[in-house]
PDB file of C-alpha atoms in Angstrom:
ATOM      1  CA  UNK E   1      10.552  66.243 -17.487  1.00  0.00           C
ATOM      2  CA  UNK E   2       8.791  68.211 -20.228  1.00  0.00           C
ATOM      3  CA  UNK E   3       5.930  70.696 -19.928  1.00  0.00           C
ATOM      4  CA  UNK E   4       3.879  71.903 -22.886  1.00  0.00           C
ATOM      5  CA  UNK E   5       1.187  74.571 -22.473  1.00  0.00           C
ATOM      6  CA  UNK E   6      -0.818  76.341 -25.176  1.00  0.00           C
ATOM      7  CA  UNK E   7      -3.830  78.637 -25.116  1.00  0.00           C
ATOM      8  CA  UNK E   8      -5.749  80.180 -27.973  1.00  0.00           C
ATOM      9  CA  UNK E   9      -9.091  81.481 -29.145  1.00  0.00           C
ATOM     10  CA  UNK E  10     -11.361  79.605 -31.544  1.00  0.00           C
ATOM     11  CA  UNK E  11     -13.680  81.688 -33.700  1.00  0.00           C
ATOM     12  CA  UNK E  12     -16.127  79.291 -35.366  1.00  0.00           C
ATOM     13  CA  UNK E  13     -18.646  81.051 -37.613  1.00  0.00           C
ATOM     14  CA  UNK E  14     -21.156  79.000 -39.570  1.00  0.00           C
ATOM     15  CA  UNK E  15     -22.193  80.453 -42.919  1.00  0.00           C
ATOM     16  CA  UNK E  16     -25.739  79.048 -43.019  1.00  0.00           C
ATOM     17  CA  UNK E  17     -26.522  78.639 -39.337  1.00  0.00           C
ATOM     18  CA  UNK E  18     -26.810  81.051 -36.420  1.00  0.00           C
ATOM     19  CA  UNK E  19     -24.686  79.003 -34.006  1.00  0.00           C
ATOM     20  CA  UNK E  20     -21.631  80.891 -32.785  1.00  0.00           C
ATOM     21  CA  UNK E  21     -19.353  78.775 -30.666  1.00  0.00           C
ATOM     22  CA  UNK E  22     -16.386  81.042 -29.988  1.00  0.00           C
ATOM     23  CA  UNK E  23     -14.289  79.979 -27.013  1.00  0.00           C
ATOM     24  CA  UNK E  24     -10.878  79.748 -25.383  1.00  0.00           C
ATOM     25  CA  UNK E  25      -9.085  76.514 -26.278  1.00  0.00           C
ATOM     26  CA  UNK E  26      -5.872  75.065 -25.019  1.00  0.00           C
ATOM     27  CA  UNK E  27      -3.918  72.125 -23.746  1.00  0.00           C
ATOM     28  CA  UNK E  28      -1.337  71.251 -21.094  1.00  0.00           C
ATOM     29  CA  UNK E  29       0.914  68.183 -21.148  1.00  0.00           C
ATOM     30  CA  UNK E  30       3.381  67.027 -18.501  1.00  0.00           C
ATOM     31  CA  UNK E  31       5.758  64.208 -19.446  1.00  0.00           C
ATOM     32  CA  UNK E  32       8.060  62.739 -16.827  1.00  0.00           C
ATOM     33  CA  UNK E  33      10.586  59.912 -16.896  1.00  0.00           C
ATOM     34  CA  UNK E  34      10.129  58.457 -13.413  1.00  0.00           C
ATOM     35  CA  UNK E  35      12.902  55.862 -13.780  1.00  0.00           C
ATOM     36  CA  UNK E  36      15.035  54.608 -16.645  1.00  0.00           C
ATOM     37  CA  UNK E  37      12.210  52.180 -17.534  1.00  0.00           C
ATOM     38  CA  UNK E  38       9.080  54.102 -16.434  1.00  0.00           C
ATOM     39  CA  UNK E  39       7.438  57.072 -18.179  1.00  0.00           C
ATOM     40  CA  UNK E  40       4.401  59.088 -17.057  1.00  0.00           C
ATOM     41  CA  UNK E  41       2.275  61.407 -19.208  1.00  0.00           C
ATOM     42  CA  UNK E  42      -0.540  63.702 -18.006  1.00  0.00           C
ATOM     43  CA  UNK E  43      -2.620  65.668 -20.484  1.00  0.00           C
ATOM     44  CA  UNK E  44      -5.548  68.121 -20.350  1.00  0.00           C
ATOM     45  CA  UNK E  45      -7.235  69.927 -23.215  1.00  0.00           C
ATOM     46  CA  UNK E  46     -10.294  71.984 -24.026  1.00  0.00           C
ATOM     47  CA  UNK E  47     -11.535  72.324 -27.587  1.00  0.00           C
ATOM     48  CA  UNK E  48     -14.625  72.517 -29.744  1.00  0.00           C
ATOM     49  CA  UNK E  49     -15.555  70.213 -32.590  1.00  0.00           C
ATOM     50  CA  UNK E  50     -18.395  69.479 -34.992  1.00  0.00           C
ATOM     51  CA  UNK E  51     -21.421  67.616 -33.641  1.00  0.00           C
ATOM     52  CA  UNK E  52     -23.373  64.988 -35.575  1.00  0.00           C
ATOM     53  CA  UNK E  53     -26.669  66.718 -34.735  1.00  0.00           C
ATOM     54  CA  UNK E  54     -27.974  68.921 -37.543  1.00  0.00           C
ATOM     55  CA  UNK E  55     -29.517  71.397 -35.092  1.00  0.00           C
ATOM     56  CA  UNK E  56     -26.709  71.269 -32.524  1.00  0.00           C
ATOM     57  CA  UNK E  57     -23.560  72.117 -34.411  1.00  0.00           C
ATOM     58  CA  UNK E  58     -20.756  72.338 -31.861  1.00  0.00           C
ATOM     59  CA  UNK E  59     -19.464  70.469 -28.825  1.00  0.00           C
ATOM     60  CA  UNK E  60     -17.274  71.909 -26.056  1.00  0.00           C
ATOM     61  CA  UNK E  61     -14.977  69.096 -24.889  1.00  0.00           C
ATOM     62  CA  UNK E  62     -12.713  69.018 -21.854  1.00  0.00           C
ATOM     63  CA  UNK E  63     -10.487  65.932 -21.473  1.00  0.00           C
ATOM     64  CA  UNK E  64      -8.060  64.825 -18.764  1.00  0.00           C
ATOM     65  CA  UNK E  65      -5.909  61.740 -19.221  1.00  0.00           C
ATOM     66  CA  UNK E  66      -2.943  60.010 -17.701  1.00  0.00           C
ATOM     67  CA  UNK E  67      -0.748  57.233 -19.068  1.00  0.00           C
ATOM     68  CA  UNK E  68       2.197  55.201 -17.857  1.00  0.00           C
ATOM     69  CA  UNK E  69       4.583  52.870 -19.631  1.00  0.00           C
ATOM     70  CA  UNK E  70       7.144  50.411 -18.296  1.00  0.00           C
ATOM     71  CA  UNK E  71       9.945  48.746 -20.278  1.00  0.00           C
ATOM     72  CA  UNK E  72      10.181  45.175 -18.945  1.00  0.00           C
ATOM     73  CA  UNK E  73      13.202  44.281 -21.100  1.00  0.00           C
ATOM     74  CA  UNK E  74      14.620  45.165 -24.517  1.00  0.00           C
ATOM     75  CA  UNK E  75      11.641  43.573 -26.307  1.00  0.00           C
ATOM     76  CA  UNK E  76       8.521  44.075 -24.107  1.00  0.00           C
ATOM     77  CA  UNK E  77       6.873  47.298 -22.930  1.00  0.00           C
ATOM     78  CA  UNK E  78       3.608  47.594 -20.988  1.00  0.00           C
ATOM     79  CA  UNK E  79       1.287  50.592 -21.157  1.00  0.00           C
ATOM     80  CA  UNK E  80      -1.760  51.629 -19.153  1.00  0.00           C
ATOM     81  CA  UNK E  81      -3.878  54.728 -18.727  1.00  0.00           C
ATOM     82  CA  UNK E  82      -7.162  56.344 -17.905  1.00  0.00           C
ATOM     83  CA  UNK E  83      -9.167  59.309 -19.181  1.00  0.00           C
ATOM     84  CA  UNK E  84     -12.204  61.428 -18.383  1.00  0.00           C
ATOM     85  CA  UNK E  85     -13.995  63.665 -20.870  1.00  0.00           C
ATOM     86  CA  UNK E  86     -16.967  65.996 -20.587  1.00  0.00           C
ATOM     87  CA  UNK E  87     -18.810  67.099 -23.718  1.00  0.00           C
ATOM     88  CA  UNK E  88     -21.261  69.994 -23.508  1.00  0.00           C
ATOM     89  CA  UNK E  89     -23.562  70.588 -26.484  1.00  0.00           C
ATOM     90  CA  UNK E  90     -24.482  74.210 -27.127  1.00  0.00           C
ATOM     91  CA  UNK E  91     -28.232  74.010 -27.928  1.00  0.00           C
ATOM     92  CA  UNK E  92     -31.206  72.110 -26.490  1.00  0.00           C
ATOM     93  CA  UNK E  93     -31.880  69.122 -28.751  1.00  0.00           C
ATOM     94  CA  UNK E  94     -34.807  66.717 -28.897  1.00  0.00           C
ATOM     95  CA  UNK E  95     -34.427  62.975 -29.270  1.00  0.00           C
ATOM     96  CA  UNK E  96     -37.808  61.321 -29.153  1.00  0.00           C
ATOM     97  CA  UNK E  97     -39.605  62.888 -26.185  1.00  0.00           C
ATOM     98  CA  UNK E  98     -36.419  64.020 -24.459  1.00  0.00           C
ATOM     99  CA  UNK E  99     -35.386  67.661 -24.981  1.00  0.00           C
ATOM    100  CA  UNK E 100     -32.239  68.655 -23.090  1.00  0.00           C
ATOM    101  CA  UNK E 101     -29.036  70.595 -23.454  1.00  0.00           C
ATOM    102  CA  UNK E 102     -26.990  67.423 -23.736  1.00  0.00           C
ATOM    103  CA  UNK E 103     -23.962  66.778 -21.518  1.00  0.00           C
ATOM    104  CA  UNK E 104     -21.886  63.573 -21.723  1.00  0.00           C
ATOM    105  CA  UNK E 105     -19.317  62.287 -19.242  1.00  0.00           C
ATOM    106  CA  UNK E 106     -17.031  59.561 -20.561  1.00  0.00           C
ATOM    107  CA  UNK E 107     -14.472  57.548 -18.629  1.00  0.00           C
ATOM    108  CA  UNK E 108     -11.951  55.234 -20.222  1.00  0.00           C
ATOM    109  CA  UNK E 109      -9.204  52.847 -19.207  1.00  0.00           C
ATOM    110  CA  UNK E 110      -6.735  50.968 -21.344  1.00  0.00           C
ATOM    111  CA  UNK E 111      -3.899  48.488 -21.098  1.00  0.00           C
ATOM    112  CA  UNK E 112      -1.483  47.444 -23.791  1.00  0.00           C
ATOM    113  CA  UNK E 113       1.682  45.561 -24.570  1.00  0.00           C
ATOM    114  CA  UNK E 114       4.328  46.368 -27.149  1.00  0.00           C
ATOM    115  CA  UNK E 115       6.737  43.905 -28.709  1.00  0.00           C
ATOM    116  CA  UNK E 116       9.782  45.681 -30.107  1.00  0.00           C
ATOM    117  CA  UNK E 117      10.980  43.685 -33.142  1.00  0.00           C
ATOM    118  CA  UNK E 118      13.367  46.420 -34.226  1.00  0.00           C
ATOM    119  CA  UNK E 119      13.803  50.040 -33.067  1.00  0.00           C
ATOM    120  CA  UNK E 120      11.841  51.035 -36.185  1.00  0.00           C
ATOM    121  CA  UNK E 121       9.095  48.331 -35.954  1.00  0.00           C
ATOM    122  CA  UNK E 122       6.922  47.782 -32.862  1.00  0.00           C
ATOM    123  CA  UNK E 123       3.776  45.612 -32.639  1.00  0.00           C
ATOM    124  CA  UNK E 124       1.030  46.787 -30.236  1.00  0.00           C
ATOM    125  CA  UNK E 125      -1.772  44.774 -28.611  1.00  0.00           C
ATOM    126  CA  UNK E 126      -4.322  46.935 -26.741  1.00  0.00           C
ATOM    127  CA  UNK E 127      -7.564  46.670 -24.792  1.00  0.00           C
ATOM    128  CA  UNK E 128      -9.677  49.779 -24.175  1.00  0.00           C
ATOM    129  CA  UNK E 129     -12.880  50.215 -22.167  1.00  0.00           C
ATOM    130  CA  UNK E 130     -15.052  53.339 -22.489  1.00  0.00           C
ATOM    131  CA  UNK E 131     -18.244  54.159 -20.604  1.00  0.00           C
ATOM    132  CA  UNK E 132     -20.320  57.210 -21.503  1.00  0.00           C
ATOM    133  CA  UNK E 133     -23.091  58.601 -19.311  1.00  0.00           C
ATOM    134  CA  UNK E 134     -25.269  61.333 -20.763  1.00  0.00           C
ATOM    135  CA  UNK E 135     -28.045  63.417 -19.278  1.00  0.00           C
ATOM    136  CA  UNK E 136     -29.979  62.089 -22.305  1.00  0.00           C
ATOM    137  CA  UNK E 137     -30.005  58.319 -21.738  1.00  0.00           C
ATOM    138  CA  UNK E 138     -30.360  57.678 -25.486  1.00  0.00           C
ATOM    139  CA  UNK E 139     -26.607  58.366 -25.673  1.00  0.00           C
ATOM    140  CA  UNK E 140     -25.332  56.148 -22.834  1.00  0.00           C
ATOM    141  CA  UNK E 141     -22.953  53.472 -24.110  1.00  0.00           C
ATOM    142  CA  UNK E 142     -20.119  51.106 -23.277  1.00  0.00           C
ATOM    143  CA  UNK E 143     -17.245  50.288 -25.669  1.00  0.00           C
ATOM    144  CA  UNK E 144     -14.886  47.331 -25.380  1.00  0.00           C
ATOM    145  CA  UNK E 145     -12.120  47.491 -27.984  1.00  0.00           C
ATOM    146  CA  UNK E 146      -9.305  45.018 -28.626  1.00  0.00           C
ATOM    147  CA  UNK E 147      -6.811  46.094 -31.279  1.00  0.00           C
ATOM    148  CA  UNK E 148      -3.624  44.913 -32.903  1.00  0.00           C
ATOM    149  CA  UNK E 149      -1.418  47.568 -34.442  1.00  0.00           C
ATOM    150  CA  UNK E 150       2.074  48.656 -35.271  1.00  0.00           C
ATOM    151  CA  UNK E 151       4.271  51.658 -34.593  1.00  0.00           C
ATOM    152  CA  UNK E 152       7.118  52.702 -36.869  1.00  0.00           C
ATOM    153  CA  UNK E 153       9.191  55.448 -35.189  1.00  0.00           C
ATOM    154  CA  UNK E 154      10.796  57.622 -37.853  1.00  0.00           C
TER     155      UNK E 154
END
């Protein structure tokens, strides 16, 4: 079992804009090997990042996620997980006739399989579903993502 915890202070000062989005940031991660073949990972963080709105510069994001993996045999591993994120925008913004201080809630689930060719070369096949609900309905969306990738542990 491993526990990681960090806390800090973000001082974000824009040079040509009056937005000040200073805040406490941090993250906590708990990793646990439940059995020889099963791993669990729980993660929470809070941070700020740049918004795509020109008049709404910063986003306060809080995210909670959990994942699990199971090694079926020497070649196949399954993975699954879920996440929830809340994004709070710092200034009231107008989109069409809607003017609100935007707040998005996003949930996600994923499932994946790994094929371990060699200890240094793993092929991943993943499916991910995301659903975002905003208090400004112009930003509600659903994502369905299927991806093929590789992992090369160093």
